[in-house]
């Protein structure tokens, strides 16, 4: 995922270099970026990018894309001096409120990189076929959308809290104005230019929603002050830490609140109880926390070393804020050591600006006094769920395996109804920032055993491999077991190193499968058992 991310940023940088040199050098991604800049009210000249002049009567308009909404001001014409290809408007007026569609007219010397991607594209043909006669439109970043069905039309001047329909009706301008006026977030920590909002329009997933603004917050107090304003003006905000999500949790076409993790911002930590507990802020990377715990053991000359329970594949790039908000688990920790089961305490900022620290009795008492009605409703909900044995059994069965879909409703059955604070704390884990902002978290760490052993075992069929995995889980002797089906084995059955390492790999049969088994312990003697 990190490699894919770098490629995306690299291609973006190449596109940026292309348009700086003039339109004659623009092609592929660069041409699309230029189109986006023109749509957003920028003039691209020979070797320069400058804001377009707009009249006082120009207003913000919307596209009909169901995936993202891009505000645009009507721009003056821009025709580069020397160009082998040309972009032009079907109609142009600096005072018009509408931005007309752009057309691309390749000249005879145009390079193949500017070929219309829709030609001979079976995916585009499938999309047109599935459109059922409805108009198919492409937005500035290549996302396709269908015109609404009859009766589902949307007034493009009316704000709706739905992706693609969060239009600027004055609330966003007022929101940013309030933040700057009250000196909460201002200056270069408020991003609104089309290039950087475009860059923040995606995470490690394949989704895209370009934010109207990106706010880089530096501390808990800024979050505490901006959330009530957002609530008052009905401005949706989305929190983002590292942005390594594969499911699009960290993108929005509204306001993206990005934690600024430079310097000491959101990077505080405290290790206690010989490494058995660690309190960290959301800007620290997961792997970084494990290295801090390893250093703590070395400096204090301790016998045992600890680590945080979650071990996602992106642990060297994802941050604590995302690990907790997504209830991360990982390849080896399974369910028992995921965020839900290893988080001890949280420090939370609610939408009304209230701060709750579940490790501080005074903070808990103050929250119980100010939000007693909320806690009563949590208790009532837990009591209602627990009164239904069938529902309780279904929830427990569902969360016995990895499940991060929706909220952590297992919190409603894991604690008695008369402990609403404990239930509330667990509900926050995996809520993706929709219930509160996590400004600090305390983990109960897990042992990091120094001795590990692994083996790769071939089985004649996948049924036997699954039976072996079940038995290993029952006995609790393995720390991790991973299944390789026949398709996976086929990927490296011609690799000489693997053939030397795993005997019989080249003649294991069409139905073969294998298990990669890892065991760990405090010493070799434990592994020998």
Short mmCIF file of C-alpha atoms in Angstrom, two decimals:
data_model
loop_
_atom_site.label_atom_id
_atom_site.label_comp_id
_atom_site.label_asym_id
_atom_site.label_seq_id
_atom_site.Cartn_x
_atom_site.Cartn_y
_atom_site.Cartn_z
CA UNK A 1 0.00 0.00 0.00
CA UNK A 2 2.87 2.36 0.71
CA UNK A 3 4.33 1.61 -2.72
CA UNK A 4 1.00 2.36 -4.41
CA UNK A 5 0.75 5.58 -2.47
CA UNK A 6 4.21 6.71 -3.60
CA UNK A 7 3.38 5.97 -7.22
CA UNK A 8 0.25 8.10 -6.96
CA UNK A 9 2.17 11.04 -5.52
CA UNK A 10 4.97 10.62 -8.06
CA UNK A 11 2.60 10.68 -11.04
CA UNK A 12 0.90 13.72 -9.53
CA UNK A 13 4.26 15.51 -9.24
CA UNK A 14 5.08 14.63 -12.87
CA UNK A 15 1.75 16.06 -13.99
CA UNK A 16 2.48 19.24 -12.05
CA UNK A 17 5.87 19.60 -13.72
CA UNK A 18 4.28 19.08 -17.12
CA UNK A 19 1.81 21.91 -16.91
CA UNK A 20 4.42 24.31 -15.55
CA UNK A 21 6.24 23.94 -18.83
CA UNK A 22 3.22 24.93 -20.89
CA UNK A 23 0.30 23.19 -22.55
CA UNK A 24 2.44 21.83 -25.36
CA UNK A 25 3.98 19.38 -22.90
CA UNK A 26 0.79 18.32 -21.15
CA UNK A 27 -0.41 14.77 -21.66
CA UNK A 28 -2.19 12.00 -19.79
CA UNK A 29 -2.50 12.87 -16.10
CA UNK A 30 -1.13 16.35 -16.74
CA UNK A 31 -3.95 17.15 -19.15
CA UNK A 32 -6.55 16.01 -16.64
CA UNK A 33 -4.94 18.13 -13.93
CA UNK A 34 -5.00 21.19 -16.19
CA UNK A 35 -8.68 20.57 -16.87
CA UNK A 36 -9.30 20.40 -13.14
CA UNK A 37 -7.44 23.66 -12.57
CA UNK A 38 -9.40 25.42 -15.29
CA UNK A 39 -12.67 24.14 -13.87
CA UNK A 40 -11.71 25.39 -10.43
CA UNK A 41 -11.15 28.94 -11.64
CA UNK A 42 -7.42 28.93 -12.39
CA UNK A 43 -5.74 30.20 -15.55
CA UNK A 44 -2.86 28.11 -16.78
CA UNK A 45 -0.45 30.17 -18.83
CA UNK A 46 2.93 29.50 -20.37
CA UNK A 47 5.04 28.40 -17.41
CA UNK A 48 2.75 29.86 -14.75
CA UNK A 49 -0.40 29.25 -12.77
CA UNK A 50 -2.40 32.23 -11.62
CA UNK A 51 -5.88 32.84 -10.22
CA UNK A 52 -8.45 33.83 -12.80
CA UNK A 53 -10.23 37.14 -12.62
CA UNK A 54 -13.87 36.74 -11.77
CA UNK A 55 -16.64 39.22 -11.52
CA UNK A 56 -18.40 40.01 -8.28
CA UNK A 57 -21.47 38.22 -9.54
CA UNK A 58 -19.75 34.87 -10.15
CA UNK A 59 -21.04 32.17 -7.85
CA UNK A 60 -20.22 28.62 -6.85
CA UNK A 61 -21.75 25.83 -8.91
CA UNK A 62 -21.87 22.08 -8.61
CA UNK A 63 -21.28 19.08 -10.77
CA UNK A 64 -23.83 16.29 -10.92
CA UNK A 65 -21.35 13.64 -9.85
CA UNK A 66 -22.64 11.30 -7.17
CA UNK A 67 -19.11 10.72 -5.91
CA UNK A 68 -17.68 14.18 -5.40
CA UNK A 69 -18.61 17.81 -5.60
CA UNK A 70 -16.18 20.41 -6.86
CA UNK A 71 -16.87 24.08 -6.39
CA UNK A 72 -15.88 26.24 -9.34
CA UNK A 73 -15.87 29.90 -10.19
CA UNK A 74 -16.28 31.02 -13.78
CA UNK A 75 -12.86 31.68 -15.24
CA UNK A 76 -11.63 33.96 -17.96
CA UNK A 77 -10.43 32.34 -21.17
CA UNK A 78 -6.92 30.94 -21.13
CA UNK A 79 -5.29 30.04 -24.41
CA UNK A 80 -1.63 29.06 -24.16
CA UNK A 81 0.68 30.63 -26.68
CA UNK A 82 2.17 27.53 -28.22
CA UNK A 83 0.33 24.25 -27.95
CA UNK A 84 0.03 21.08 -29.98
CA UNK A 85 -3.39 20.51 -28.46
CA UNK A 86 -6.07 22.81 -27.17
CA UNK A 87 -8.64 22.98 -24.39
CA UNK A 88 -11.58 25.28 -24.94
CA UNK A 89 -15.01 26.06 -23.56
CA UNK A 90 -18.16 25.63 -25.58
CA UNK A 91 -19.19 28.98 -24.23
CA UNK A 92 -17.38 31.40 -21.98
CA UNK A 93 -18.27 34.39 -19.88
CA UNK A 94 -16.35 35.73 -16.91
CA UNK A 95 -19.59 36.72 -15.24
CA UNK A 96 -21.49 33.49 -15.79
CA UNK A 97 -22.40 31.43 -12.76
CA UNK A 98 -22.12 28.21 -14.78
CA UNK A 99 -18.91 26.58 -15.84
CA UNK A 100 -19.37 24.99 -19.23
CA UNK A 101 -17.97 21.54 -20.01
CA UNK A 102 -14.45 21.39 -21.39
CA UNK A 103 -13.74 19.85 -24.75
CA UNK A 104 -10.42 18.44 -25.83
CA UNK A 105 -9.37 18.86 -29.45
CA UNK A 106 -6.23 16.92 -30.30
CA UNK A 107 -4.17 18.16 -33.20
CA UNK A 108 -2.52 15.92 -35.75
CA UNK A 109 0.70 15.96 -33.72
CA UNK A 110 -0.92 14.99 -30.42
CA UNK A 111 0.83 12.20 -28.57
CA UNK A 112 -0.83 8.88 -27.88
CA UNK A 113 -0.91 9.74 -24.16
CA UNK A 114 -3.88 12.07 -24.75
CA UNK A 115 -6.04 9.40 -26.40
CA UNK A 116 -9.58 9.31 -25.05
CA UNK A 117 -9.50 6.61 -22.36
CA UNK A 118 -13.12 5.67 -23.12
CA UNK A 119 -12.23 4.27 -26.53
CA UNK A 120 -12.02 0.45 -26.56
CA UNK A 121 -12.48 0.41 -22.78
CA UNK A 122 -14.62 -2.59 -21.85
CA UNK A 123 -15.27 -1.25 -18.34
CA UNK A 124 -16.65 1.99 -19.72
CA UNK A 125 -18.75 0.01 -22.22
CA UNK A 126 -20.13 -2.10 -19.34
CA UNK A 127 -20.97 1.05 -17.40
CA UNK A 128 -22.85 2.47 -20.38
CA UNK A 129 -24.70 -0.79 -20.82
CA UNK A 130 -25.72 -0.84 -17.16
CA UNK A 131 -26.85 2.79 -17.32
CA UNK A 132 -30.16 1.70 -18.83
CA UNK A 133 -30.42 4.72 -21.10
CA UNK A 134 -29.54 7.26 -18.43
CA UNK A 135 -26.84 9.82 -19.12
CA UNK A 136 -23.35 8.79 -17.99
CA UNK A 137 -21.07 11.61 -16.89
CA UNK A 138 -17.40 11.82 -15.95
CA UNK A 139 -16.17 14.25 -13.31
CA UNK A 140 -12.77 15.94 -13.19
CA UNK A 141 -10.98 12.98 -11.65
CA UNK A 142 -12.43 10.32 -13.92
CA UNK A 143 -15.21 9.11 -11.63
CA UNK A 144 -18.38 8.13 -13.47
CA UNK A 145 -21.88 8.96 -12.31
CA UNK A 146 -25.39 8.40 -13.59
CA UNK A 147 -28.00 11.06 -13.92
CA UNK A 148 -30.72 10.47 -11.31
CA UNK A 149 -33.81 8.47 -12.04
CA UNK A 150 -37.05 10.26 -12.64
CA UNK A 151 -38.33 11.51 -9.31
CA UNK A 152 -34.87 11.41 -7.72
CA UNK A 153 -33.70 14.72 -9.14
CA UNK A 154 -31.64 16.90 -6.80
CA UNK A 155 -31.72 20.66 -6.50
CA UNK A 156 -28.04 21.47 -6.97
CA UNK A 157 -28.35 24.64 -4.93
CA UNK A 158 -29.65 22.80 -1.85
CA UNK A 159 -27.22 21.30 0.68
CA UNK A 160 -27.73 17.64 1.53
CA UNK A 161 -25.41 15.72 3.84
CA UNK A 162 -24.73 13.09 1.19
CA UNK A 163 -21.55 12.49 -0.79
CA UNK A 164 -21.66 14.66 -3.90
CA UNK A 165 -24.44 16.92 -2.59
CA UNK A 166 -22.65 19.01 0.03
CA UNK A 167 -22.83 22.26 -1.90
CA UNK A 168 -21.50 25.58 -0.69
CA UNK A 169 -24.55 27.47 0.43
CA UNK A 170 -22.56 29.87 2.57
CA UNK A 171 -21.94 27.59 5.54
CA UNK A 172 -18.38 26.68 4.60
CA UNK A 173 -17.31 30.28 4.09
CA UNK A 174 -18.87 31.19 7.41
CA UNK A 175 -17.21 28.20 9.12
CA UNK A 176 -13.71 29.09 7.91
CA UNK A 177 -14.35 32.75 8.75
CA UNK A 178 -15.25 31.85 12.33
CA UNK A 179 -12.15 29.67 12.71
CA UNK A 180 -9.91 32.49 11.51
CA UNK A 181 -11.73 35.16 13.48
CA UNK A 182 -11.42 33.18 16.72
CA UNK A 183 -7.81 32.24 15.88
CA UNK A 184 -8.47 28.50 16.06
CA UNK A 185 -7.00 27.37 12.73
CA UNK A 186 -5.81 29.91 10.16
CA UNK A 187 -3.11 30.80 7.66
CA UNK A 188 -1.22 28.01 5.94
CA UNK A 189 -3.03 25.40 8.05
CA UNK A 190 -6.23 26.00 6.08
CA UNK A 191 -5.92 24.45 2.61
CA UNK A 192 -8.44 25.22 -0.10
CA UNK A 193 -6.45 25.38 -3.34
CA UNK A 194 -7.42 22.80 -5.98
CA UNK A 195 -4.04 21.08 -6.12
CA UNK A 196 -3.69 20.24 -2.43
CA UNK A 197 -7.36 19.45 -1.90
CA UNK A 198 -7.05 17.13 -4.90
CA UNK A 199 -4.06 15.45 -3.21
CA UNK A 200 -6.09 14.94 -0.03
CA UNK A 201 -9.04 13.63 -2.04
CA UNK A 202 -7.98 10.01 -1.68
CA UNK A 203 -6.36 7.70 0.84
CA UNK A 204 -4.91 4.21 0.33
CA UNK A 205 -8.27 3.10 -1.07
CA UNK A 206 -9.48 3.51 -4.66
CA UNK A 207 -12.18 6.02 -3.67
CA UNK A 208 -12.02 9.77 -4.22
CA UNK A 209 -13.83 12.68 -2.59
CA UNK A 210 -12.12 16.03 -2.87
CA UNK A 211 -12.51 18.09 0.32
CA UNK A 212 -13.55 21.72 0.16
CA UNK A 213 -11.11 22.53 2.94
CA UNK A 214 -8.32 20.71 4.75
CA UNK A 215 -7.68 21.87 8.31
CA UNK A 216 -4.38 20.91 9.92
CA UNK A 217 -4.98 20.84 13.66
CA UNK A 218 -2.06 20.82 16.09
CA UNK A 219 -3.59 19.94 19.44
CA UNK A 220 -6.68 18.80 21.32
CA UNK A 221 -7.74 22.34 22.20
CA UNK A 222 -8.15 23.28 18.53
CA UNK A 223 -10.38 20.27 17.96
CA UNK A 224 -12.35 21.09 21.10
CA UNK A 225 -13.01 24.64 19.85
CA UNK A 226 -13.79 23.90 16.20
CA UNK A 227 -16.26 21.04 16.69
CA UNK A 228 -19.01 23.14 18.34
CA UNK A 229 -18.76 25.66 15.49
CA UNK A 230 -19.05 22.87 12.92
CA UNK A 231 -22.08 21.53 14.79
CA UNK A 232 -23.71 24.95 14.97
CA UNK A 233 -23.28 25.61 11.24
CA UNK A 234 -24.08 21.98 10.27
CA UNK A 235 -20.70 21.47 8.58
CA UNK A 236 -19.70 17.78 8.38
CA UNK A 237 -16.07 17.07 9.30
CA UNK A 238 -13.98 13.95 8.79
CA UNK A 239 -10.84 13.17 10.78
CA UNK A 240 -7.68 11.85 9.18
CA UNK A 241 -4.45 10.52 10.66
CA UNK A 242 -2.11 8.73 8.22
CA UNK A 243 -4.76 7.98 5.58
CA UNK A 244 -3.73 4.34 5.06
CA UNK A 245 -7.31 3.09 5.01
CA UNK A 246 -8.32 0.73 2.21
CA UNK A 247 -12.02 1.52 2.61
CA UNK A 248 -12.20 5.30 2.22
CA UNK A 249 -12.82 6.24 5.87
CA UNK A 250 -10.40 9.17 5.69
CA UNK A 251 -11.87 11.10 2.74
CA UNK A 252 -14.73 13.55 2.37
CA UNK A 253 -16.11 16.20 0.04
CA UNK A 254 -16.79 18.43 3.05
CA UNK A 255 -14.09 19.46 5.58
CA UNK A 256 -11.14 17.17 6.26
CA UNK A 257 -9.55 17.64 9.70
CA UNK A 258 -5.98 16.36 9.40
CA UNK A 259 -3.96 15.90 12.57
CA UNK A 260 -0.64 17.70 12.12
CA UNK A 261 1.95 15.28 13.48
CA UNK A 262 5.05 17.40 12.86
CA UNK A 263 7.32 18.24 15.79
CA UNK A 264 5.53 17.41 19.03
CA UNK A 265 1.99 17.76 17.68
CA UNK A 266 -0.10 14.74 18.75
CA UNK A 267 3.09 12.76 19.42
CA UNK A 268 3.14 12.57 23.21
CA UNK A 269 3.57 9.23 24.98
CA UNK A 270 4.11 7.74 28.43
CA UNK A 271 5.21 4.19 29.28
CA UNK A 272 4.34 2.78 32.70
CA UNK A 273 4.34 -0.37 34.78
CA UNK A 274 7.45 -1.86 33.22
CA UNK A 275 6.05 -1.48 29.71
CA UNK A 276 2.73 -3.17 30.44
CA UNK A 277 0.87 0.09 29.76
CA UNK A 278 1.51 2.81 27.21
CA UNK A 279 -0.42 6.06 26.74
CA UNK A 280 -0.02 7.63 23.30
CA UNK A 281 -1.46 10.45 21.21
CA UNK A 282 -2.99 9.78 17.76
CA UNK A 283 -0.09 11.11 15.66
CA UNK A 284 2.36 8.35 16.56
CA UNK A 285 2.86 5.49 14.07
CA UNK A 286 2.07 1.99 15.34
CA UNK A 287 5.53 0.58 14.62
CA UNK A 288 7.07 3.64 16.23
CA UNK A 289 5.23 2.88 19.50
CA UNK A 290 6.59 -0.68 19.45
CA UNK A 291 10.12 0.67 18.99
CA UNK A 292 9.61 3.07 21.92
CA UNK A 293 8.56 0.09 24.05
CA UNK A 294 11.64 -1.87 22.91
CA UNK A 295 13.90 1.06 23.77
CA UNK A 296 12.21 1.38 27.17
CA UNK A 297 13.05 -2.24 27.92
CA UNK A 298 16.67 -1.73 26.85
CA UNK A 299 17.19 1.51 28.78
CA UNK A 300 15.67 0.15 32.00
CA UNK A 301 17.37 -3.25 31.56
CA UNK A 302 14.09 -5.15 31.90
CA UNK A 303 13.65 -8.85 31.23
CA UNK A 304 10.33 -8.71 29.39
CA UNK A 305 9.53 -6.71 26.27
CA UNK A 306 6.04 -5.58 25.25
CA UNK A 307 4.23 -4.27 22.19
CA UNK A 308 0.76 -2.97 21.35
CA UNK A 309 -1.76 -5.69 20.51
CA UNK A 310 -2.91 -4.58 17.04
CA UNK A 311 -0.45 -5.48 14.25
CA UNK A 312 -2.02 -4.37 10.95
CA UNK A 313 -0.06 -4.88 7.75
CA UNK A 314 0.42 -1.11 7.54
CA UNK A 315 1.77 -0.81 11.10
CA UNK A 316 4.88 1.01 9.84
CA UNK A 317 2.77 3.77 8.31
CA UNK A 318 -0.64 3.84 10.04
CA UNK A 319 -1.10 5.97 13.13
CA UNK A 320 -2.63 5.35 16.53
CA UNK A 321 -5.64 7.53 15.71
CA UNK A 322 -6.58 5.26 12.82
CA UNK A 323 -5.66 2.05 14.66
CA UNK A 324 -8.15 2.83 17.42
CA UNK A 325 -10.83 4.47 15.27
CA UNK A 326 -10.87 1.47 12.91
CA UNK A 327 -10.48 -1.19 15.62
CA UNK A 328 -7.38 -2.53 13.91
CA UNK A 329 -6.30 -6.10 14.48
CA UNK A 330 -3.77 -7.66 12.12
CA UNK A 331 -2.20 -10.81 10.80
CA UNK A 332 -1.23 -12.31 14.16
CA UNK A 333 -3.29 -10.66 16.89
CA UNK A 334 -6.63 -12.03 15.74
CA UNK A 335 -9.57 -10.88 17.84
CA UNK A 336 -8.13 -11.39 21.32
CA UNK A 337 -5.48 -8.67 21.00
CA UNK A 338 -7.19 -6.16 18.69
CA UNK A 339 -7.82 -2.53 19.66
CA UNK A 340 -11.18 -3.34 21.26
CA UNK A 341 -9.70 -5.84 23.70
CA UNK A 342 -6.42 -4.04 24.50
CA UNK A 343 -7.50 -0.41 24.91
CA UNK A 344 -7.69 0.45 28.61
CA UNK A 345 -8.66 4.14 28.56
CA UNK A 346 -9.48 6.91 26.09
CA UNK A 347 -9.43 10.68 26.11
CA UNK A 348 -12.27 11.88 23.87
CA UNK A 349 -13.52 15.17 22.44
CA UNK A 350 -17.27 15.19 21.75
CA UNK A 351 -19.06 17.32 19.19
CA UNK A 352 -20.17 19.85 21.82
CA UNK A 353 -16.54 20.38 22.86
CA UNK A 354 -16.77 18.29 26.03
CA UNK A 355 -13.58 16.39 26.90
CA UNK A 356 -13.86 13.02 28.63
CA UNK A 357 -10.83 11.22 30.06
CA UNK A 358 -11.94 7.77 31.20
CA UNK A 359 -8.75 7.37 33.26
CA UNK A 360 -9.51 10.49 35.35
CA UNK A 361 -12.22 10.05 38.04
CA UNK A 362 -12.89 13.80 38.13
CA UNK A 363 -13.40 13.93 34.36
CA UNK A 364 -15.73 10.91 34.55
CA UNK A 365 -17.76 12.49 37.35
CA UNK A 366 -18.07 15.78 35.45
CA UNK A 367 -19.22 13.93 32.31
CA UNK A 368 -21.78 11.95 34.29
CA UNK A 369 -23.18 15.22 35.62
CA UNK A 370 -23.29 17.01 32.25
CA UNK A 371 -24.23 14.05 30.03
CA UNK A 372 -26.32 11.93 32.36
CA UNK A 373 -29.12 11.63 29.80
CA UNK A 374 -26.72 10.21 27.21
CA UNK A 375 -25.42 7.63 29.66
CA UNK A 376 -28.96 6.64 30.65
CA UNK A 377 -29.82 6.03 27.00
CA UNK A 378 -26.70 3.89 26.61
CA UNK A 379 -27.79 1.85 29.65
CA UNK A 380 -31.32 1.46 28.27
CA UNK A 381 -29.98 0.31 24.91
CA UNK A 382 -27.69 -2.27 26.53
CA UNK A 383 -30.53 -3.53 28.72
CA UNK A 384 -32.81 -3.90 25.69
CA UNK A 385 -30.20 -5.86 23.75
CA UNK A 386 -29.28 -8.10 26.68
CA UNK A 387 -32.94 -8.95 27.27
CA UNK A 388 -32.99 -10.79 23.94
CA UNK A 389 -30.94 -14.03 24.24
CA UNK A 390 -31.11 -14.71 20.51
CA UNK A 391 -29.69 -11.28 19.68
CA UNK A 392 -26.97 -11.62 22.31
CA UNK A 393 -25.92 -14.97 20.88
CA UNK A 394 -25.86 -13.53 17.35
CA UNK A 395 -23.69 -10.58 18.38
CA UNK A 396 -21.24 -12.77 20.29
CA UNK A 397 -20.97 -15.16 17.36
CA UNK A 398 -20.38 -12.32 14.92
CA UNK A 399 -17.65 -10.69 16.98
CA UNK A 400 -15.91 -13.98 17.82
CA UNK A 401 -14.22 -13.51 14.44
CA UNK A 402 -12.82 -10.35 12.88
CA UNK A 403 -15.61 -7.84 12.34
CA UNK A 404 -15.08 -4.13 11.84
CA UNK A 405 -18.27 -3.46 9.88
CA UNK A 406 -20.39 -0.86 11.62
CA UNK A 407 -20.06 0.06 15.28
CA UNK A 408 -18.66 -2.21 17.99
CA UNK A 409 -22.10 -3.26 19.18
CA UNK A 410 -20.51 -6.13 21.11
CA UNK A 411 -19.93 -3.42 23.73
CA UNK A 412 -23.66 -3.64 24.44
CA UNK A 413 -23.34 -7.29 25.56
CA UNK A 414 -19.84 -7.32 27.06
CA UNK A 415 -20.65 -5.08 30.04
CA UNK A 416 -23.69 -4.90 32.36
CA UNK A 417 -26.20 -2.11 31.63
CA UNK A 418 -25.38 -0.38 34.92
CA UNK A 419 -21.86 0.41 33.64
CA UNK A 420 -22.63 2.85 30.81
CA UNK A 421 -19.21 4.51 30.94
CA UNK A 422 -17.48 1.24 30.15
CA UNK A 423 -19.94 0.59 27.32
CA UNK A 424 -19.47 4.09 25.92
CA UNK A 425 -15.70 3.71 25.95
CA UNK A 426 -15.85 0.47 23.99
CA UNK A 427 -18.37 1.89 21.50
CA UNK A 428 -15.82 4.56 20.55
CA UNK A 429 -13.33 1.96 19.35
CA UNK A 430 -13.94 1.33 15.66
CA UNK A 431 -16.42 4.21 15.31
CA UNK A 432 -14.18 5.90 12.68
CA UNK A 433 -14.42 9.29 14.38
CA UNK A 434 -18.19 9.55 13.98
CA UNK A 435 -18.90 9.57 17.73
CA UNK A 436 -15.92 11.50 19.09
CA UNK A 437 -12.32 12.51 18.40
CA UNK A 438 -9.70 10.34 20.12
CA UNK A 439 -6.97 12.63 21.46
CA UNK A 440 -5.22 10.08 23.68
CA UNK A 441 -5.37 6.33 24.24
CA UNK A 442 -3.94 3.95 26.83
CA UNK A 443 -3.16 0.38 25.73
CA UNK A 444 -2.65 -2.70 27.84
CA UNK A 445 0.34 -4.01 25.95
CA UNK A 446 1.03 -7.68 25.15
CA UNK A 447 4.28 -9.68 25.46
CA UNK A 448 6.72 -9.51 22.57
CA UNK A 449 8.42 -12.87 22.87
CA UNK A 450 12.05 -12.94 21.75
CA UNK A 451 11.98 -16.49 20.38
CA UNK A 452 9.86 -17.43 17.38
CA UNK A 453 9.69 -20.48 15.16
CA UNK A 454 7.75 -21.03 11.95
CA UNK A 455 7.09 -23.87 9.54
CA UNK A 456 5.42 -24.28 6.16
CA UNK A 457 3.32 -27.46 5.99
CA UNK A 458 1.83 -28.91 2.80
CA UNK A 459 -1.52 -30.77 2.81
CA UNK A 460 -3.07 -32.85 0.01
CA UNK A 461 -6.28 -30.79 0.06
CA UNK A 462 -7.72 -27.63 1.58
CA UNK A 463 -10.17 -29.52 3.81
CA UNK A 464 -7.35 -31.20 5.69
CA UNK A 465 -5.48 -27.90 5.97
CA UNK A 466 -8.56 -26.21 7.47
CA UNK A 467 -9.02 -29.10 9.91
CA UNK A 468 -5.40 -28.71 11.02
CA UNK A 469 -5.87 -24.94 11.49
CA UNK A 470 -8.95 -25.61 13.62
CA UNK A 471 -7.06 -28.09 15.81
CA UNK A 472 -4.15 -25.66 16.24
CA UNK A 473 -6.55 -22.93 17.31
CA UNK A 474 -8.28 -25.26 19.76
CA UNK A 475 -5.02 -26.29 21.38
CA UNK A 476 -3.69 -22.72 21.50
CA UNK A 477 -0.15 -23.79 20.63
CA UNK A 478 0.31 -21.48 17.60
CA UNK A 479 0.49 -17.71 17.70
CA UNK A 480 -0.42 -17.34 14.01
CA UNK A 481 -1.65 -19.62 11.23
CA UNK A 482 -2.07 -18.54 7.61
CA UNK A 483 -3.70 -20.61 4.87
CA UNK A 484 -2.30 -20.81 1.33
CA UNK A 485 -4.72 -22.28 -1.22
CA UNK A 486 -3.67 -23.87 -4.51
CA UNK A 487 -3.75 -20.56 -6.38
CA UNK A 488 -1.34 -19.08 -3.82
CA UNK A 489 1.02 -22.05 -4.08
CA UNK A 490 1.03 -21.75 -7.85
CA UNK A 491 2.51 -18.25 -7.57
CA UNK A 492 5.85 -19.54 -6.30
CA UNK A 493 6.01 -23.22 -7.29
CA UNK A 494 8.60 -22.35 -9.96
CA UNK A 495 10.80 -20.39 -7.54
CA UNK A 496 14.06 -22.33 -7.00
CA UNK A 497 14.49 -21.06 -3.44
CA UNK A 498 11.02 -22.15 -2.45
CA UNK A 499 11.46 -25.54 -4.12
CA UNK A 500 14.62 -26.13 -2.07
CA UNK A 501 12.92 -24.94 1.11
CA UNK A 502 9.64 -26.89 0.71
CA UNK A 503 10.03 -30.41 -0.56
CA UNK A 504 7.20 -31.64 -2.76
CA UNK A 505 5.99 -28.18 -3.71
CA UNK A 506 6.45 -28.86 -7.43
CA UNK A 507 4.34 -32.05 -7.34
CA UNK A 508 1.77 -31.38 -4.63
CA UNK A 509 -1.32 -31.92 -6.79
CA UNK A 510 -4.16 -29.73 -8.02
CA UNK A 511 -6.08 -29.66 -4.73
CA UNK A 512 -3.13 -29.00 -2.43
CA UNK A 513 -3.05 -26.32 0.27
CA UNK A 514 -0.60 -25.31 2.98
CA UNK A 515 -0.36 -23.64 6.37
CA UNK A 516 2.29 -21.18 7.49
CA UNK A 517 2.46 -21.71 11.25
CA UNK A 518 4.25 -19.50 13.75
CA UNK A 519 4.91 -20.23 17.42
CA UNK A 520 6.54 -17.91 19.91
CA UNK A 521 7.67 -18.12 23.50
CA UNK A 522 10.00 -16.70 26.13
CA UNK A 523 12.82 -19.15 25.36
CA UNK A 524 13.86 -22.12 23.21
CA UNK A 525 12.70 -24.58 25.82
CA UNK A 526 9.17 -23.27 25.57
CA UNK A 527 9.25 -23.64 21.77
CA UNK A 528 10.52 -27.23 22.09
CA UNK A 529 7.39 -28.15 24.03
#
